[in-house]
């Protein structure tokens, strides 16, 4: 009997040792630098998820397209090669969820406050639900910020964009936005942008300054034009099958970690972009252009036509966004 008891304890001991030695691994792939709003939020999530799950979960964060580029990471998530991503909202169109392109409409959000009425409200929740059909669960929206244009010429007036090759993310609305300026849009993975700018494959791009600075684009762009013409942010997504298969208590811990990381992400994003702008200025490599009120108005007039011209996003969705944000043209 004594022997049986001993053997039993040994088996329990071995099982719990094996359990402790083999946490559930969440591979979290993203394409930006660690020192950005998304990069920092991913690290924050890792820490909280590992703490709250008491070591049952290990989060491996792979920044800077180390594992996958934009398009590949979406595919990797769907086949379960990675478990978590936070792609830009402009990258869901190719997946067949065009509604996310509402975030790409130029000038649709006046500021972060207006944006949060959508991302933190019912419209945001409904958008995330649309991912279910693709085997994806949307957990949260994380902020980055408002985009600025950059190029090797000072793009002050809409006419200045004519024929300029502008790198864009894979959103048809962004394509239409650049075409509204008679620019020449080119879809390209984020990891390829620096080199494309350096070698002249493209002449310019658009991004929040945190992305511009951390990819060292100031080395290869003479002008950064403060246009604030559109928004770039993220949906944090997981492979639905993986998530549903987690033990309930682990999911609870992860949901808590995600809720807190979302607050964290959205509390640092603006400051991160302000700091990045100060650093670009300090680098002395790129001239920062502030547009006059007249130039701003002309740019807006030229781009906002996309709201009415586009045929990708349901009109009702645009109208509900405009209603909750109290949008004025
Ligand atoms: C881009 O491709 O420009 C951005 O979506 C990168 C990112 O994830 O912020």
CSV table of C-alpha atoms in Angstrom, one decimal, residues 42-301:
chain,number,residue,atom,x,y,z
A,42,UNK,CA,2.6,43.9,-27.0
A,43,UNK,CA,5.4,43.7,-24.3
A,44,UNK,CA,3.0,44.9,-21.7
A,45,UNK,CA,0.5,42.2,-22.6
A,46,UNK,CA,3.3,39.6,-22.5
A,47,UNK,CA,4.1,40.6,-18.9
A,48,UNK,CA,0.5,40.8,-17.7
A,49,UNK,CA,-0.5,37.6,-19.4
A,50,UNK,CA,2.4,35.6,-17.9
A,51,UNK,CA,1.8,37.1,-14.5
A,52,UNK,CA,-2.0,36.6,-14.4
A,53,UNK,CA,-1.8,33.1,-15.8
A,54,UNK,CA,0.8,32.3,-13.1
A,55,UNK,CA,3.2,31.0,-15.7
A,56,UNK,CA,0.7,28.8,-17.5
A,57,UNK,CA,1.1,31.0,-20.6
A,58,UNK,CA,4.3,32.1,-22.3
A,59,UNK,CA,3.9,35.0,-24.8
A,60,UNK,CA,6.7,35.2,-27.4
A,61,UNK,CA,6.6,38.6,-29.1
A,62,UNK,CA,8.3,38.7,-32.5
A,63,UNK,CA,8.6,42.4,-33.6
A,64,UNK,CA,9.8,44.1,-36.8
A,65,UNK,CA,8.5,41.4,-39.2
A,66,UNK,CA,11.0,39.0,-37.7
A,67,UNK,CA,8.7,36.0,-38.3
A,68,UNK,CA,6.3,37.2,-41.0
A,69,UNK,CA,5.6,40.2,-43.3
A,70,UNK,CA,2.1,41.8,-43.4
A,71,UNK,CA,0.3,39.4,-45.7
A,72,UNK,CA,2.1,36.3,-44.5
A,73,UNK,CA,1.2,37.0,-40.8
A,74,UNK,CA,-2.5,37.0,-41.6
A,75,UNK,CA,-2.1,33.6,-43.3
A,76,UNK,CA,0.0,32.3,-40.4
A,77,UNK,CA,-2.6,33.2,-37.9
A,78,UNK,CA,-5.4,31.5,-39.9
A,79,UNK,CA,-3.4,28.2,-40.1
A,80,UNK,CA,-2.3,28.5,-36.5
A,81,UNK,CA,1.4,29.0,-37.0
A,82,UNK,CA,1.1,32.1,-34.8
A,83,UNK,CA,-1.7,32.7,-32.3
A,84,UNK,CA,-1.9,36.5,-32.0
A,85,UNK,CA,-1.4,39.6,-34.2
A,86,UNK,CA,-2.2,43.2,-34.1
A,87,UNK,CA,-2.4,44.2,-37.8
A,88,UNK,CA,-3.2,47.7,-38.9
A,89,UNK,CA,-6.9,48.2,-39.6
A,90,UNK,CA,-5.9,49.0,-43.2
A,91,UNK,CA,-4.9,45.4,-43.7
A,92,UNK,CA,-8.2,43.5,-43.3
A,93,UNK,CA,-9.6,44.3,-46.8
A,94,UNK,CA,-7.6,41.5,-48.5
A,95,UNK,CA,-9.0,39.1,-45.9
A,96,UNK,CA,-12.5,39.9,-47.3
A,97,UNK,CA,-13.6,42.2,-44.4
A,98,UNK,CA,-13.8,45.5,-46.3
A,99,UNK,CA,-15.7,47.2,-43.5
A,100,UNK,CA,-12.5,47.8,-41.6
A,101,UNK,CA,-11.5,50.2,-44.4
A,102,UNK,CA,-13.9,52.7,-42.9
A,103,UNK,CA,-10.9,53.7,-40.6
A,104,UNK,CA,-8.9,54.6,-43.7
A,105,UNK,CA,-11.3,57.2,-45.0
A,106,UNK,CA,-9.4,60.5,-45.0
A,107,UNK,CA,-10.4,63.0,-42.3
A,108,UNK,CA,-13.1,60.6,-40.9
A,109,UNK,CA,-11.8,61.2,-37.3
A,110,UNK,CA,-11.1,64.7,-36.0
A,111,UNK,CA,-9.1,63.4,-33.0
A,112,UNK,CA,-8.6,60.4,-30.7
A,113,UNK,CA,-11.7,61.2,-28.8
A,114,UNK,CA,-13.9,60.8,-31.9
A,115,UNK,CA,-12.1,57.7,-32.9
A,116,UNK,CA,-12.7,56.1,-29.5
A,117,UNK,CA,-16.4,56.6,-29.8
A,118,UNK,CA,-16.1,54.0,-32.6
A,119,UNK,CA,-13.4,51.7,-31.4
A,120,UNK,CA,-14.5,51.5,-27.8
A,121,UNK,CA,-18.2,51.5,-28.7
A,122,UNK,CA,-20.8,49.3,-30.3
A,123,UNK,CA,-19.6,49.9,-33.9
A,124,UNK,CA,-16.2,48.6,-32.9
A,125,UNK,CA,-17.6,45.5,-31.3
A,126,UNK,CA,-19.7,44.8,-34.4
A,127,UNK,CA,-16.7,45.1,-36.6
A,128,UNK,CA,-14.7,42.7,-34.5
A,129,UNK,CA,-17.5,40.2,-34.8
A,130,UNK,CA,-17.2,40.2,-38.5
A,131,UNK,CA,-13.8,38.4,-38.2
A,132,UNK,CA,-15.5,35.3,-36.8
A,133,UNK,CA,-16.3,34.0,-40.3
A,134,UNK,CA,-12.6,34.0,-41.0
A,135,UNK,CA,-11.7,31.9,-38.0
A,136,UNK,CA,-10.4,35.0,-36.2
A,137,UNK,CA,-11.5,36.4,-32.9
A,138,UNK,CA,-11.0,40.2,-32.5
A,139,UNK,CA,-10.1,41.1,-28.9
A,140,UNK,CA,-9.4,44.8,-28.9
A,141,UNK,CA,-8.5,48.0,-30.7
A,142,UNK,CA,-5.1,49.5,-30.0
A,143,UNK,CA,-4.3,53.0,-31.1
A,144,UNK,CA,-1.4,54.3,-33.0
A,145,UNK,CA,-2.2,57.7,-34.4
A,146,UNK,CA,-2.8,60.2,-37.2
A,147,UNK,CA,-0.8,59.8,-40.4
A,148,UNK,CA,1.6,62.4,-41.9
A,149,UNK,CA,2.8,62.4,-45.4
A,150,UNK,CA,6.5,62.2,-46.3
A,151,UNK,CA,8.5,62.6,-49.5
A,152,UNK,CA,11.6,64.1,-51.0
A,153,UNK,CA,9.7,67.1,-52.1
A,154,UNK,CA,7.6,69.5,-50.0
A,155,UNK,CA,4.1,68.3,-50.7
A,156,UNK,CA,2.1,71.5,-49.8
A,157,UNK,CA,-0.7,71.6,-52.3
A,158,UNK,CA,-2.8,68.8,-53.8
A,159,UNK,CA,-1.1,69.5,-57.2
A,160,UNK,CA,2.3,68.6,-55.7
A,161,UNK,CA,1.2,65.0,-55.4
A,162,UNK,CA,0.8,64.5,-59.1
A,163,UNK,CA,2.7,61.4,-60.2
A,164,UNK,CA,4.4,61.0,-56.9
A,165,UNK,CA,4.9,57.3,-56.1
A,166,UNK,CA,3.4,56.8,-52.6
A,167,UNK,CA,3.7,53.6,-50.7
A,168,UNK,CA,0.4,52.5,-49.1
A,169,UNK,CA,-0.9,49.7,-47.0
A,170,UNK,CA,-3.1,47.1,-48.6
A,171,UNK,CA,-6.3,49.1,-48.5
A,172,UNK,CA,-8.3,50.0,-51.5
A,173,UNK,CA,-9.5,53.1,-49.8
A,174,UNK,CA,-5.9,54.3,-49.3
A,175,UNK,CA,-5.4,53.6,-53.0
A,176,UNK,CA,-8.4,55.8,-53.8
A,177,UNK,CA,-7.2,58.5,-51.4
A,178,UNK,CA,-3.8,58.7,-53.2
A,179,UNK,CA,-5.5,58.6,-56.6
A,180,UNK,CA,-7.7,61.5,-55.5
A,181,UNK,CA,-4.5,63.5,-55.3
A,182,UNK,CA,-3.3,62.1,-58.7
A,183,UNK,CA,-0.4,60.4,-56.8
A,184,UNK,CA,0.7,56.9,-57.8
A,185,UNK,CA,-0.1,54.5,-54.9
A,186,UNK,CA,1.9,51.3,-54.5
A,187,UNK,CA,1.0,48.6,-52.0
A,188,UNK,CA,4.0,47.3,-50.2
A,189,UNK,CA,4.8,45.4,-47.0
A,190,UNK,CA,5.9,47.6,-44.1
A,191,UNK,CA,9.2,45.8,-43.8
A,192,UNK,CA,10.1,46.8,-47.4
A,193,UNK,CA,9.4,50.5,-47.1
A,194,UNK,CA,12.7,51.8,-45.9
A,195,UNK,CA,14.6,50.2,-48.8
A,196,UNK,CA,12.0,51.2,-51.3
A,197,UNK,CA,12.4,54.8,-50.2
A,198,UNK,CA,16.1,54.6,-50.2
A,199,UNK,CA,16.3,53.1,-53.7
A,200,UNK,CA,13.6,55.3,-55.2
A,201,UNK,CA,11.2,52.4,-55.9
A,202,UNK,CA,8.7,54.8,-54.2
A,203,UNK,CA,9.1,58.5,-53.5
A,204,UNK,CA,7.1,58.9,-50.4
A,205,UNK,CA,4.7,57.4,-47.9
A,206,UNK,CA,2.2,58.1,-45.1
A,207,UNK,CA,2.4,56.9,-41.5
A,208,UNK,CA,2.1,58.1,-37.9
A,209,UNK,CA,5.5,59.6,-36.8
A,210,UNK,CA,6.2,56.8,-34.4
A,211,UNK,CA,6.5,54.4,-37.3
A,212,UNK,CA,8.4,56.9,-39.5
A,213,UNK,CA,11.0,57.5,-36.8
A,214,UNK,CA,11.5,54.0,-35.6
A,215,UNK,CA,12.0,52.7,-39.1
A,216,UNK,CA,14.6,55.5,-39.6
A,217,UNK,CA,12.7,57.0,-42.5
A,218,UNK,CA,14.2,60.4,-41.7
A,219,UNK,CA,17.4,59.0,-43.3
A,220,UNK,CA,15.6,58.6,-46.6
A,221,UNK,CA,12.9,61.3,-46.7
A,222,UNK,CA,13.7,65.0,-47.0
A,223,UNK,CA,10.2,66.2,-45.9
A,224,UNK,CA,7.7,65.2,-43.3
A,225,UNK,CA,4.4,67.1,-43.9
A,226,UNK,CA,2.1,67.4,-40.9
A,227,UNK,CA,-1.2,66.6,-42.6
A,228,UNK,CA,-3.0,64.5,-39.9
A,229,UNK,CA,-5.2,63.4,-42.8
A,230,UNK,CA,-6.1,59.9,-41.6
A,231,UNK,CA,-5.8,57.4,-38.8
A,232,UNK,CA,-3.7,54.3,-38.4
A,233,UNK,CA,-4.5,51.8,-35.6
A,234,UNK,CA,-4.8,48.1,-34.9
A,235,UNK,CA,-7.1,45.3,-34.1
A,236,UNK,CA,-5.6,42.7,-31.8
A,237,UNK,CA,-6.7,39.3,-33.1
A,238,UNK,CA,-6.2,35.6,-32.3
A,239,UNK,CA,-6.8,32.3,-33.9
A,240,UNK,CA,-10.4,31.5,-32.8
A,241,UNK,CA,-9.9,27.8,-32.5
A,242,UNK,CA,-6.8,28.2,-30.4
A,243,UNK,CA,-8.6,30.7,-28.1
A,244,UNK,CA,-11.7,28.6,-27.7
A,245,UNK,CA,-9.6,25.6,-26.8
A,246,UNK,CA,-7.8,27.3,-23.9
A,247,UNK,CA,-8.7,26.3,-20.3
A,248,UNK,CA,-11.4,28.7,-19.0
A,249,UNK,CA,-9.2,30.1,-16.2
A,250,UNK,CA,-6.4,30.9,-18.7
A,251,UNK,CA,-8.8,32.7,-21.0
A,252,UNK,CA,-10.0,34.8,-18.1
A,253,UNK,CA,-6.4,35.7,-17.2
A,254,UNK,CA,-5.7,36.6,-20.8
A,255,UNK,CA,-8.8,38.7,-21.1
A,256,UNK,CA,-7.8,40.7,-18.0
A,257,UNK,CA,-4.3,41.1,-19.4
A,258,UNK,CA,-5.7,42.3,-22.8
A,259,UNK,CA,-8.2,44.8,-21.2
A,260,UNK,CA,-5.3,46.4,-19.2
A,261,UNK,CA,-2.9,46.3,-22.2
A,262,UNK,CA,-5.6,48.1,-24.3
A,263,UNK,CA,-5.8,50.8,-21.7
A,264,UNK,CA,-2.1,51.0,-21.6
A,265,UNK,CA,-1.7,51.1,-25.5
A,266,UNK,CA,-4.3,53.8,-25.8
A,267,UNK,CA,-2.9,55.9,-23.0
A,268,UNK,CA,0.7,56.0,-24.5
A,269,UNK,CA,0.0,56.3,-28.3
A,270,UNK,CA,-0.4,60.1,-28.6
A,271,UNK,CA,2.7,60.8,-26.4
A,272,UNK,CA,4.8,58.2,-28.3
A,273,UNK,CA,3.9,60.0,-31.6
A,274,UNK,CA,4.7,63.5,-30.1
A,275,UNK,CA,8.0,62.2,-28.8
A,276,UNK,CA,8.8,60.7,-32.2
A,277,UNK,CA,8.1,64.0,-33.9
A,278,UNK,CA,10.5,65.8,-31.5
A,279,UNK,CA,13.1,63.2,-32.3
A,280,UNK,CA,12.7,63.6,-36.0
A,281,UNK,CA,13.1,67.3,-35.5
A,282,UNK,CA,16.2,66.8,-33.4
A,283,UNK,CA,17.7,64.5,-36.0
A,284,UNK,CA,17.9,67.5,-38.3
A,285,UNK,CA,17.6,65.1,-41.3
A,286,UNK,CA,14.0,65.7,-42.3
A,287,UNK,CA,12.4,69.1,-42.7
A,288,UNK,CA,9.1,69.2,-40.9
A,289,UNK,CA,6.4,71.1,-42.9
A,290,UNK,CA,3.5,72.7,-41.1
A,291,UNK,CA,0.7,73.5,-43.6
A,292,UNK,CA,-1.1,76.9,-43.6
A,293,UNK,CA,-4.8,76.8,-42.8
A,294,UNK,CA,-5.4,77.4,-46.6
A,295,UNK,CA,-3.2,74.5,-47.6
A,296,UNK,CA,-4.8,72.2,-45.1
A,297,UNK,CA,-8.3,73.1,-46.4
A,298,UNK,CA,-7.2,72.5,-50.0
A,299,UNK,CA,-5.8,69.1,-49.1
A,300,UNK,CA,-8.9,68.1,-47.2
A,301,UNK,CA,-11.1,69.2,-50.1
